[in-house]
Every structure is written in C-alpha cells, then in structure tokens.
Coordinates of C-alpha atoms in Angstrom, one line a residue:
M1 CA 52.7 22.5 -48.3
C2 CA 51.2 22.0 -51.6
R3 CA 54.2 24.0 -53.2
L4 CA 56.5 21.5 -51.8
T5 CA 54.4 18.5 -53.2
K6 CA 54.6 20.2 -56.6
A7 CA 58.0 20.8 -56.2
I8 CA 59.4 17.4 -55.7
I9 CA 57.2 16.4 -58.8
K10 CA 58.7 18.7 -60.9
Q11 CA 62.2 18.4 -60.1
S12 CA 61.7 14.3 -60.5
K13 CA 60.4 15.0 -63.9
Q14 CA 63.3 17.4 -64.7
E15 CA 65.6 14.8 -63.6
R16 CA 64.4 12.1 -65.8
S17 CA 64.3 14.6 -68.9
R18 CA 68.0 15.3 -68.2
G19 CA 68.8 11.6 -68.0
L20 CA 70.2 12.0 -64.1
S21 CA 68.0 9.4 -62.9
N22 CA 66.9 6.1 -64.8
R23 CA 62.8 6.6 -63.7
S24 CA 61.2 9.4 -62.3
R25 CA 61.5 8.6 -58.6
V26 CA 58.1 10.2 -56.6
P27 CA 58.5 9.5 -53.1
G28 CA 55.6 7.5 -51.4
W29 CA 54.6 10.6 -49.5
V30 CA 53.7 12.4 -52.6
I31 CA 51.3 9.8 -53.9
E32 CA 49.7 9.8 -50.6
A33 CA 49.8 13.4 -50.5
N34 CA 47.7 13.4 -53.9
R35 CA 45.5 10.8 -52.7
L36 CA 44.4 11.7 -49.7
R37 CA 45.2 15.6 -49.0
G38 CA 44.6 17.2 -52.2
G39 CA 48.6 17.6 -52.6
C40 CA 49.3 18.6 -49.3
A41 CA 52.5 17.2 -48.3
A42 CA 51.9 16.7 -45.0
P43 CA 48.8 17.0 -42.4
L44 CA 48.0 20.6 -41.6
L45 CA 47.0 20.3 -38.2
G46 CA 45.5 23.9 -37.9
I47 CA 46.4 27.4 -37.1
L48 CA 47.7 28.7 -33.8
R49 CA 46.1 32.2 -33.3
S50 CA 48.1 34.8 -31.6
P51 CA 46.8 35.2 -27.8
V52 CA 47.1 38.8 -28.3
L53 CA 45.4 40.5 -31.2
D54 CA 45.6 44.3 -31.0
G55 CA 48.7 46.0 -30.0
Y56 CA 50.9 43.2 -30.0
R57 CA 54.0 44.2 -31.7
N58 CA 57.0 44.5 -29.1
K59 CA 59.2 46.6 -31.9
S60 CA 57.9 49.0 -34.2
E61 CA 60.1 51.2 -36.5
F62 CA 58.4 54.3 -37.9
S63 CA 59.8 56.3 -40.5
I64 CA 60.0 60.2 -40.4
G65 CA 59.4 62.4 -43.2
L66 CA 56.5 64.9 -44.6
D67 CA 52.9 63.9 -44.9
V68 CA 50.8 64.6 -47.5
N69 CA 50.1 68.6 -46.3
E70 CA 54.2 68.9 -45.9
K71 CA 54.1 68.2 -42.0
P72 CA 56.7 66.5 -40.4
T73 CA 55.3 63.4 -39.3
V74 CA 56.3 60.0 -37.7
G75 CA 54.7 57.0 -38.9
F76 CA 54.4 54.9 -42.1
N77 CA 55.3 55.5 -45.5
I78 CA 52.2 55.4 -47.8
G79 CA 52.8 54.1 -51.3
L80 CA 55.9 52.9 -52.9
F81 CA 59.0 55.3 -53.2
K82 CA 59.7 53.9 -56.8
E83 CA 56.3 55.0 -57.9
G84 CA 57.1 58.6 -56.5
M85 CA 54.9 58.3 -53.3
T86 CA 57.0 59.5 -50.2
A87 CA 54.5 60.7 -47.9
V88 CA 54.3 59.5 -44.3
S89 CA 51.1 59.0 -42.3
G90 CA 50.7 58.6 -38.6
P91 CA 50.1 55.1 -36.8
E92 CA 47.5 56.3 -34.5
N93 CA 44.8 53.7 -36.5
C94 CA 46.8 50.7 -36.9
R95 CA 45.7 48.1 -34.5
H96 CA 49.2 46.0 -34.6
I97 CA 51.0 48.7 -32.8
S98 CA 51.5 49.3 -29.3
P99 CA 49.9 52.4 -27.0
I100 CA 53.5 52.8 -25.7
A101 CA 54.8 53.1 -29.5
K102 CA 52.4 55.2 -30.3
T103 CA 52.8 57.3 -27.5
L104 CA 56.4 57.9 -28.0
A105 CA 55.7 58.3 -31.9
S106 CA 53.5 61.0 -31.1
A107 CA 55.7 62.8 -28.7
L108 CA 58.5 63.0 -31.1
Q109 CA 56.5 64.0 -33.7
S110 CA 55.1 67.2 -31.9
F111 CA 58.8 67.8 -30.7
I112 CA 60.0 67.8 -34.3
R113 CA 57.1 69.9 -35.6
S114 CA 57.6 72.4 -33.0
E115 CA 61.2 72.6 -33.7
N116 CA 60.5 73.5 -37.4
D117 CA 57.8 75.9 -36.6
G118 CA 60.6 77.8 -34.6
I119 CA 59.2 78.1 -31.1
H120 CA 62.9 77.9 -29.8
G121 CA 63.3 81.0 -31.7
N122 CA 67.1 79.9 -33.3
G123 CA 65.8 79.3 -36.8
H124 CA 68.1 76.4 -36.9
H125 CA 66.0 73.6 -37.1
L126 CA 67.1 70.1 -38.0
P127 CA 65.0 68.7 -41.1
V128 CA 63.4 65.5 -41.5
W129 CA 64.9 62.9 -43.9
N130 CA 63.9 63.6 -47.7
K131 CA 64.3 60.3 -49.8
S132 CA 64.2 62.0 -53.1
T133 CA 66.9 64.4 -52.2
G134 CA 68.9 62.2 -49.9
T135 CA 69.4 64.8 -47.4
G136 CA 68.0 65.9 -43.6
F137 CA 68.5 64.9 -40.3
W138 CA 65.6 62.8 -38.6
R139 CA 65.1 59.3 -40.3
L140 CA 63.5 56.6 -38.2
L141 CA 62.1 55.8 -34.9
T142 CA 62.5 52.2 -33.4
V143 CA 60.7 51.5 -30.2
R144 CA 61.5 48.2 -28.6
E145 CA 59.5 46.8 -25.7
G146 CA 60.2 44.2 -22.8
G147 CA 58.4 42.6 -20.1
V148 CA 55.0 43.7 -21.4
A149 CA 53.4 40.7 -22.7
P150 CA 51.0 38.7 -20.6
P151 CA 51.8 34.9 -20.1
A152 CA 50.5 33.0 -23.4
G153 CA 49.6 29.7 -21.6
H154 CA 49.8 26.2 -23.2
W155 CA 49.6 26.4 -27.0
V156 CA 46.5 24.0 -27.2
K157 CA 44.5 26.8 -26.0
W158 CA 45.1 28.6 -29.4
K159 CA 44.6 25.8 -31.6
R160 CA 42.0 26.4 -34.4
T161 CA 40.7 24.3 -37.4
P162 CA 38.5 25.1 -40.3
F163 CA 35.8 23.4 -38.2
D164 CA 35.6 25.4 -35.1
N165 CA 32.9 27.4 -36.4
K166 CA 29.6 25.8 -35.7
N167 CA 28.8 26.2 -39.4
H168 CA 31.3 23.3 -40.3
A169 CA 30.2 21.0 -37.8
G170 CA 28.9 18.6 -40.5
A171 CA 31.9 19.0 -43.0
D172 CA 33.5 15.8 -44.4
A173 CA 36.5 14.6 -42.4
E174 CA 38.4 14.4 -45.7
R175 CA 38.7 18.2 -45.6
E176 CA 40.5 18.0 -42.4
H177 CA 43.8 18.8 -44.1
V178 CA 43.6 21.8 -46.5
E179 CA 46.4 24.2 -47.4
Y180 CA 44.2 27.5 -47.3
F181 CA 41.4 27.9 -44.5
E182 CA 38.5 29.8 -45.0
P183 CA 37.7 32.7 -42.3
M184 CA 37.4 31.4 -38.9
L185 CA 35.1 33.0 -36.6
S186 CA 34.1 31.9 -33.3
Q187 CA 33.0 33.2 -30.0
K188 CA 36.4 31.8 -28.4
D189 CA 38.5 34.3 -30.7
D190 CA 36.9 36.9 -28.7
D191 CA 38.8 35.7 -25.5
G192 CA 42.2 36.8 -26.1
L193 CA 44.6 38.2 -24.0
P194 CA 44.9 42.1 -23.3
S195 CA 47.0 44.3 -25.4
L196 CA 50.5 44.8 -24.0
S197 CA 50.7 46.8 -20.7
T198 CA 53.1 48.1 -18.7
S199 CA 54.5 46.9 -15.2
S200 CA 57.4 47.4 -12.6
R201 CA 59.3 44.9 -14.9
S202 CA 58.6 46.8 -18.4
E203 CA 61.6 48.1 -20.2
V204 CA 61.4 50.3 -23.2
M205 CA 64.3 51.3 -25.4
V206 CA 64.0 54.0 -28.1
I207 CA 66.5 54.3 -31.2
I208 CA 66.3 57.6 -33.3
Q209 CA 68.3 57.1 -36.4
V210 CA 69.6 60.4 -37.8
S211 CA 72.1 61.5 -40.6
L212 CA 74.8 64.0 -39.6
S213 CA 76.0 64.6 -42.9
G214 CA 76.0 68.8 -43.2
H215 CA 74.6 69.4 -39.5
D216 CA 76.4 71.4 -37.0
T217 CA 77.6 69.3 -34.0
C218 CA 76.5 71.6 -31.5
T219 CA 72.9 71.9 -32.8
V220 CA 72.5 68.2 -32.8
Q221 CA 73.7 67.6 -29.5
K222 CA 71.5 70.5 -27.9
T223 CA 68.2 69.2 -30.1
C224 CA 68.8 65.7 -29.2
K225 CA 68.9 66.5 -25.5
R226 CA 65.5 68.4 -25.9
A227 CA 64.2 65.5 -27.6
A228 CA 65.2 63.2 -25.0
D229 CA 63.4 65.6 -22.4
V230 CA 60.3 65.4 -24.3
L231 CA 59.9 61.8 -24.7
R232 CA 60.9 60.8 -20.9
I233 CA 58.0 63.5 -20.1
A234 CA 55.7 61.4 -22.5
A235 CA 56.8 58.3 -21.0
S236 CA 56.3 59.5 -17.3
H237 CA 52.7 61.0 -18.2
A238 CA 51.4 57.8 -20.3
L239 CA 47.8 56.7 -20.0
P240 CA 46.6 54.4 -18.9
R241 CA 50.1 54.2 -16.9
P242 CA 53.5 55.5 -17.2
F243 CA 56.3 53.2 -18.6
Y244 CA 59.9 53.2 -17.8
L245 CA 62.6 54.4 -20.7
K246 CA 65.6 52.4 -19.8
R247 CA 67.7 53.8 -23.0
L248 CA 67.4 56.2 -25.5
L249 CA 69.9 56.2 -28.3
M250 CA 70.7 57.8 -31.4
Q251 CA 71.8 55.4 -34.5
V252 CA 74.1 57.6 -37.0
H253 CA 73.1 56.3 -40.6
N254 CA 74.0 57.9 -43.9
G255 CA 73.0 55.6 -46.4
V256 CA 70.1 56.2 -48.9
S257 CA 67.6 53.7 -47.2
N258 CA 67.2 53.3 -43.6
A259 CA 68.6 49.8 -43.2
A260 CA 71.6 50.5 -41.2
G261 CA 74.0 47.9 -41.0
P262 CA 74.8 46.1 -37.5
N263 CA 77.8 47.9 -37.1
A264 CA 76.0 51.5 -37.2
Q265 CA 77.5 53.9 -34.6
L266 CA 75.2 54.1 -31.5
F267 CA 75.2 57.2 -28.9
D268 CA 73.5 58.2 -25.9
L269 CA 70.7 60.6 -27.0
E270 CA 71.3 62.7 -23.8
N271 CA 74.8 63.2 -23.4
G272 CA 76.2 62.0 -26.9
N273 CA 78.5 59.2 -25.4
T274 CA 79.5 56.3 -27.6
S275 CA 77.7 53.0 -26.9
T276 CA 77.8 49.5 -28.5
A277 CA 74.9 47.2 -29.0
K278 CA 76.3 44.6 -27.0
Q279 CA 76.4 47.4 -24.0
I280 CA 72.6 48.2 -24.5
S281 CA 69.9 45.8 -23.6
I282 CA 66.3 45.5 -22.5
S283 CA 64.8 42.1 -20.7
E284 CA 61.9 39.9 -22.1
N285 CA 59.8 37.1 -21.1
L286 CA 59.4 34.2 -23.0
C287 CA 58.8 30.6 -22.1
G288 CA 59.1 31.3 -18.4
L289 CA 62.6 32.2 -19.0
R290 CA 64.4 35.9 -19.4
F291 CA 65.9 37.0 -22.3
S292 CA 68.6 40.1 -22.6
L293 CA 67.8 41.9 -25.9
S294 CA 70.7 44.0 -27.7
A295 CA 69.9 47.1 -29.5
T296 CA 70.1 45.5 -33.0
A297 CA 69.4 41.8 -31.9
F298 CA 66.3 39.9 -33.7
F299 CA 63.6 38.9 -31.8
Q300 CA 60.1 38.0 -32.9
V301 CA 57.7 41.1 -32.7
N302 CA 54.9 39.4 -31.2
T303 CA 56.1 37.7 -27.7
C304 CA 53.0 35.8 -27.0
A305 CA 52.7 34.3 -30.2
A306 CA 56.5 33.3 -30.4
D307 CA 55.9 31.7 -27.1
I308 CA 53.3 29.0 -28.3
L309 CA 55.5 29.0 -31.9
Y310 CA 58.8 27.9 -29.8
Q311 CA 56.4 25.4 -27.4
I312 CA 55.1 23.8 -30.7
A313 CA 58.5 23.9 -32.2
G314 CA 60.2 21.9 -29.3
E315 CA 57.6 19.1 -29.1
W316 CA 57.9 18.6 -32.5
A317 CA 61.7 18.5 -32.1
S318 CA 61.1 15.5 -29.4
P319 CA 64.7 15.9 -28.3
H320 CA 65.5 13.8 -24.8
G321 CA 68.3 13.8 -22.3
R322 CA 70.9 12.5 -24.9
S323 CA 69.9 14.4 -27.9
L324 CA 72.3 17.2 -29.3
V325 CA 70.1 20.1 -30.5
L326 CA 71.4 22.3 -33.5
D327 CA 69.8 25.9 -33.2
I328 CA 70.4 27.2 -37.1
C329 CA 70.3 30.8 -37.2
C330 CA 69.6 31.1 -33.3
G331 CA 69.5 34.6 -32.9
T332 CA 69.6 35.4 -29.3
G333 CA 69.4 31.7 -28.5
T334 CA 65.6 31.7 -27.7
I335 CA 64.7 28.3 -29.1
G336 CA 67.9 26.4 -28.2
I337 CA 67.6 28.0 -24.4
T338 CA 64.3 26.6 -24.1
L339 CA 65.1 23.2 -24.9
A340 CA 68.3 23.0 -23.0
K341 CA 67.7 21.6 -19.9
K342 CA 65.7 18.5 -21.7
V343 CA 69.0 17.6 -23.8
Q344 CA 72.4 16.8 -23.5
K345 CA 73.8 19.7 -25.7
V346 CA 72.5 22.6 -27.6
I347 CA 74.8 24.4 -30.1
G348 CA 73.7 27.5 -31.6
V349 CA 74.8 29.2 -34.6
D350 CA 74.2 32.7 -36.0
I351 CA 75.6 35.3 -38.2
V352 CA 75.0 38.4 -36.0
E353 CA 77.9 38.6 -33.5
D354 CA 75.7 40.7 -31.1
A355 CA 73.0 38.1 -31.2
I356 CA 75.5 35.5 -30.4
E357 CA 76.7 37.5 -27.2
D358 CA 72.9 37.9 -26.1
A359 CA 72.6 34.3 -26.5
K360 CA 75.6 33.6 -24.4
A361 CA 74.3 36.4 -21.8
N362 CA 70.7 34.7 -21.9
A363 CA 72.0 31.1 -20.9
T364 CA 74.0 32.3 -17.9
V365 CA 71.0 34.3 -16.5
N366 CA 69.1 31.4 -16.8
G367 CA 71.4 29.1 -15.5
I368 CA 72.1 27.1 -18.4
T369 CA 75.5 25.5 -18.8
N370 CA 75.1 22.9 -21.7
C371 CA 75.0 25.6 -24.6
E372 CA 78.0 26.4 -27.0
W373 CA 77.1 29.4 -29.4
I374 CA 79.3 30.2 -32.6
A375 CA 79.0 33.4 -34.6
G376 CA 79.5 32.7 -38.2
R377 CA 77.6 32.0 -41.4
A378 CA 75.8 28.8 -40.9
E379 CA 76.9 27.7 -44.4
N380 CA 80.6 27.9 -43.1
V381 CA 80.4 26.3 -39.6
L382 CA 77.8 23.8 -39.9
P383 CA 79.7 21.3 -41.9
S384 CA 82.6 21.3 -39.5
I385 CA 80.1 21.0 -36.3
L386 CA 78.4 18.0 -38.1
K387 CA 81.8 16.6 -39.0
T388 CA 83.0 16.8 -35.2
Y389 CA 79.7 15.6 -33.6
A390 CA 78.4 12.8 -35.9
P391 CA 81.1 10.3 -34.5
L392 CA 79.7 10.8 -31.3
V393 CA 76.0 10.0 -31.9
T394 CA 75.1 6.3 -31.2
P395 CA 74.7 4.1 -34.5
S396 CA 71.4 3.4 -35.7
E397 CA 70.9 -0.1 -37.0
R398 CA 67.3 0.4 -38.1
P399 CA 66.6 3.3 -40.2
G400 CA 63.2 4.7 -39.8
L401 CA 63.6 4.2 -35.8
T402 CA 63.5 7.6 -34.8
K403 CA 60.1 7.9 -37.3
A404 CA 58.4 5.1 -35.3
R405 CA 59.1 7.0 -31.8
Y406 CA 58.1 10.4 -32.9
S407 CA 56.1 10.8 -35.8
A408 CA 52.6 10.2 -34.6
P409 CA 50.6 13.3 -33.8
S410 CA 49.8 13.7 -30.6
A411 CA 46.1 13.6 -28.9
E412 CA 46.1 17.5 -28.4
E413 CA 47.4 18.1 -32.2
S414 CA 44.8 15.6 -33.9
G415 CA 41.8 16.7 -31.6
S416 CA 41.5 12.8 -30.1
E417 CA 41.8 13.5 -26.6
G418 CA 40.8 10.0 -24.7
L419 CA 41.8 7.6 -27.8
S420 CA 44.7 5.2 -27.2
F421 CA 47.9 4.9 -29.3
P422 CA 50.5 2.5 -29.0
D423 CA 52.9 3.3 -26.4
R424 CA 55.9 4.0 -28.6
C425 CA 53.9 6.5 -30.9
H426 CA 52.1 8.2 -27.9
K427 CA 54.5 9.6 -25.3
G428 CA 57.3 10.4 -27.8
E429 CA 59.7 9.1 -25.5
P430 CA 62.8 7.0 -26.3
D431 CA 63.0 3.3 -26.2
V432 CA 65.6 2.9 -23.7
S433 CA 66.1 -1.1 -24.2
M434 CA 66.3 -0.6 -27.9
D435 CA 69.1 2.3 -27.5
N436 CA 71.1 0.1 -25.4
A437 CA 70.9 -2.8 -27.8
I438 CA 72.0 -0.6 -30.6
R439 CA 74.7 1.1 -28.7
G440 CA 76.3 -2.3 -27.6
S441 CA 79.9 -2.4 -25.6
K442 CA 80.8 1.4 -26.9
S443 CA 79.6 4.5 -25.2
Y444 CA 78.5 7.8 -27.2
P445 CA 77.3 10.7 -25.4
F446 CA 74.6 11.1 -28.0
D447 CA 71.9 9.3 -29.2
D448 CA 70.7 11.7 -32.1
I449 CA 71.0 15.1 -33.7
V450 CA 68.2 17.2 -33.8
A451 CA 67.9 20.4 -36.1
I452 CA 65.9 23.3 -35.5
A453 CA 66.0 25.9 -38.2
D454 CA 64.7 29.7 -38.3
P455 CA 66.1 31.3 -41.2
P456 CA 65.5 34.8 -42.5
R457 CA 63.0 35.3 -45.1
A458 CA 65.8 34.2 -48.1
G459 CA 65.8 30.5 -46.4
L460 CA 68.9 28.4 -45.7
H461 CA 72.1 28.7 -47.7
R462 CA 72.3 25.7 -50.2
N463 CA 75.5 24.3 -48.2
V464 CA 73.5 24.3 -45.1
L465 CA 70.8 22.2 -46.8
L466 CA 73.3 19.9 -48.3
A467 CA 75.1 19.3 -45.2
L468 CA 71.8 18.4 -43.4
R469 CA 70.8 16.0 -45.9
K470 CA 74.2 14.3 -45.9
E471 CA 74.5 13.7 -42.2
S472 CA 72.5 10.6 -41.4
C473 CA 72.8 11.7 -37.8
V474 CA 70.2 14.1 -38.3
R475 CA 67.0 12.5 -38.0
R476 CA 64.4 15.2 -37.1
L477 CA 64.4 18.4 -38.7
V478 CA 61.8 21.3 -37.3
Y479 CA 61.6 24.3 -39.9
V480 CA 60.3 27.5 -39.0
S481 CA 59.4 29.9 -41.7
C482 CA 57.7 33.3 -42.7
N483 CA 58.2 33.0 -46.3
P484 CA 56.3 29.8 -47.7
D485 CA 58.2 30.2 -51.0
T486 CA 61.8 29.6 -49.5
M487 CA 60.2 27.1 -47.1
A488 CA 59.0 25.0 -49.7
A489 CA 61.9 25.2 -51.9
D490 CA 64.4 24.2 -48.8
C491 CA 62.3 21.4 -47.9
A492 CA 62.1 20.5 -51.5
E493 CA 65.9 20.0 -51.4
L494 CA 65.7 18.0 -48.0
C495 CA 63.2 15.4 -49.2
K496 CA 63.7 15.1 -52.9
P497 CA 65.3 11.7 -54.2
Q498 CA 68.8 12.3 -55.5
G499 CA 70.7 10.4 -57.8
P500 CA 70.0 6.6 -59.4
D501 CA 69.0 5.1 -55.8
G502 CA 67.4 8.4 -54.6
M503 CA 69.8 8.5 -51.9
S504 CA 72.9 10.0 -53.5
G505 CA 73.2 13.2 -51.3
G506 CA 71.8 11.4 -48.1
V507 CA 68.3 9.6 -47.3
P508 CA 65.8 12.0 -48.0
F509 CA 63.5 13.7 -45.2
T510 CA 60.0 13.0 -45.2
P511 CA 57.2 15.9 -44.2
V512 CA 55.3 14.3 -41.2
K513 CA 53.2 17.4 -40.0
A514 CA 52.8 21.1 -40.2
M515 CA 51.0 24.2 -38.4
A516 CA 50.6 27.6 -38.9
V517 CA 50.9 30.4 -36.3
D518 CA 49.2 33.7 -36.9
L519 CA 52.5 35.8 -35.8
F520 CA 51.0 38.8 -37.3
P521 CA 47.6 39.6 -36.8
H522 CA 46.2 42.0 -39.2
T523 CA 48.1 41.3 -42.1
R524 CA 48.4 38.8 -44.9
H525 CA 51.9 37.1 -43.2
C526 CA 52.0 34.0 -40.8
E527 CA 54.8 31.7 -39.6
A528 CA 54.7 28.2 -40.4
V529 CA 56.3 25.2 -38.7
V530 CA 57.1 21.8 -40.5
L531 CA 58.5 18.7 -39.2
L532 CA 60.6 16.9 -41.4
E533 CA 62.2 13.0 -40.4
R534 CA 63.7 10.2 -42.1

C-alpha cells in the first residue's frame, strides 16, 4: 500500500513537470496516509492466516526429469535452467504438497524408473524430458484434488494483527497500520485445521504431459496403460486411507517449456480416447457451494484460504438486492456465484472459454439463475458491458453517497466489537428512503455497479482500468491480487487525479482499506485485497 501512495505522488510530480496540470494535485488521502500511517495508502487491517498450513495445495505440478544422480525423478526443478541447472528433486519434504499428490508422484516415479531399468524386458522404454536437447517423452505430472478440504468457518477466526503476540501488548496504537508485519507467533496459530484428507466426496484428477515426437504409437499406448494401472493401485492402497482417481489423462505438448496452451490435446491415459477439457471435471466445495473444475480451468490452489478470501471480498463489495456485480477475470465463477443470491445480477468475464463453460455449469448446479457469463478479453468486452448497463443504474444526486454507507470498517475488522457506530456505517445496508428519493418517478433495475477484479499476475489491461475509471456508476471496486507491483500500478491508475480539474478520466477512486491473506503458506507470497470507493 505504500507503493500506491508513492506512485500517486510520483505521477503528480511528473504531470506538473510536463505541464499537464496547473498544480501538483495530491489527493487528501495521500496526505492522511503520510501523516497517520507512514505512507500506507489505506488502513491495513491485518492478515488472514491460512486455516490449513501443511499439505494445503489442491493442485500440484511436478516436473519429470533426471536428478543429480541421473535417475528419473518426479518432483521440482532445483536451480535455474538459464544457469545450466536441469536436475529434478522429489517433493517428499515439501510441506505445502498434499499426501495425495506425493503418493501419486512417488508411484509414477517408481514406474518410470522400473521401465528405464528394463523390468519389462523389451528394451523400448520411454525417456524422461531433457530440457537441454528438447527431447524425451515424460514431461509433467499434474494432480488436481476436489472435496478434500475441511470447512474453513468465518474469516474473523483466522484474522491476525501484529499485536496478537503478547510481546506487542503495550505497543503504541499509532503502529496499528503498517505495511510489513513482524513475524507473528501465537499459541492459536497452532490450532489450524488438519491437512487435506479424503472422504466419500473426494475426487482426484491426474494429467500426465508428454511429448509424442519420435515415439512409436504402440509403445506409447501400452506404456500409458501400465502407468495408469500403477497409479490406480497406488490410490487404492494409499495411507491413511485410499482415494478415488476420477480421471487419468494424457496431455500432448511438444513445446520447449512445460507451459501448454489451453487447447493442448487431451487423451484418456488408459484407452487413448480423445477428450476435451470441458468434458472432464472434478468437483470442489467452497463457501458452502459446489464447483465443477475442468482439466485446465483456474482455481485457487488453497481451498480453505480461498474460502475466507472470497468471504472478505464479498463483504467489502457490500452489494445488496439491487446491485449489479461485475466479476472481472471470473475464472470458474467462484466469486460471482458466492454473491449471486444477494444481488440483482452478476456478469462474469474471462478470457478462457473452458472456464466460462465451468462458470455456467457451476451456476446451474447451485441453482443460480441471475448470472451472465461472457468469454472474451476483459479489455474488449467490458466497455460495451458498461455502456449497456450504465443507463439502467439509478442516478446518484450526491457524490460520495456510497462511501458514506460502506466505507467504515466493521467491528470485526477493527477489533472494536461492542463499540457503537452510526447506523448508516455499521450495518452496510442501503438507505432505502434516500434511494427512493433519488430514483424519483423513473424505475431503474439497478442501484449501483460493484466491480470485483481478480486478475492474473500481469494485472488488468489499461483499457479495463480506463473503462472502470470513466464509468461513474461503478462506485466500489474490490481488487484481489497476488502481485503487489501490478496491484499498486493498477490502483494508481484508478486513484490518481487526471487533467486540470483532477477528474478528466472520471472521478478518481479512494483506497479505503486493505487486508492480506496467506494463501501460500511456507512461501514469500500472499494475496492482497483492497477496497476502492468513490
């Protein structure tokens, strides 16, 4: 959040130096951020720790190559390829990998090694991928798991602040909002949920990526069938309990890196029949709803942490029965569907067609009928969506009306349970009488537009930012990001004054509050949630 404040100040100085503004326009929230929070653009309300700390990943991707002893190994690359490192090491000691994924990786590794040692006696084994020469057969193992995560409960249970530790009990209250927290160790952090475990509802999908270039078709089919048998045996004998292998797939990819495109060919590993990603899915439970995940669709890798992440994003969006929610970069529709029953309509946009098909299926499975899903680049379709729906939103005669209703932190967020707030700030509910007065004699289907964006690491396209900034009906934006650099840059575009009056590109947003979510325990990465209003 400090990066956002610095970006606004820097841009204001640049505009002044280029003569684009009569004076250096610095918003009032920037002055407040520097005076009260050490430059932090908005109050940072704490960190939501992951309910599950070990074995939390519901999707694991293992490279297949040679280890330092030249033995076929299924695991992770050690070192950087550009520095000449191509060795692979096993995942046995990786705390974030689930027991299911480790079991399957070990089984496939043992199979490939036995083939390599010529146990079958035919001498025609299929080699592992060699990055240096771009040759080989076995490339990548992907394990996707559904229905194995325990219920996360309400997000407040997992909220931590720098002062949860008793050593900080006497800290100055002015240090409440800081950008980087000291390590937080407390007794209750040992009381997390158990690792992912199987049940009768659990479903597991396996995708083995291979390169068919230069390999005999008959040998490939027979070897893949044997590999499938080995994996099924491993699943049926797994400890502490067996698990269900719903699908075993082979993905064909001949590119240099293992990053296959969304249209890469998929075949059944056991019989070689052609499959498509939309025909193949497993189910996952999230926020009390059921979601269908196709082979290549995006889904947060930590189901429990994603549950509390979407809870906080939904609460901060503060939609109500007459809101239109824009779910930008919607993926399989998770955020939009969790909010659908609270709003008038949800429109989800994503570039991946299979993900949009998943979103449609997920809405149907959960009995949701007020959602529209659009496949396409957000920068291409969002401007037309806003142009179509903006005239259907109740005109606001009072700028800042939305902020008065929604911007106050809740008692749970601020840690002030038991304190009273004005009704208009405490409940986050629309002032119906004022809305009726504003609406006048004409009937509008929507009172406001609320946007929620969960973009990839590269952030939002500039045209998306311009469209959101320009359309004044978008009064609140919840930005979810795993990349602090692009988040700061995107929020700066939405919040900076533009032109002589500061509003040439539309009324700028104001950062209201932020929260971090430890979506990736045992790594340096985390997810951030920021609320912007105007």
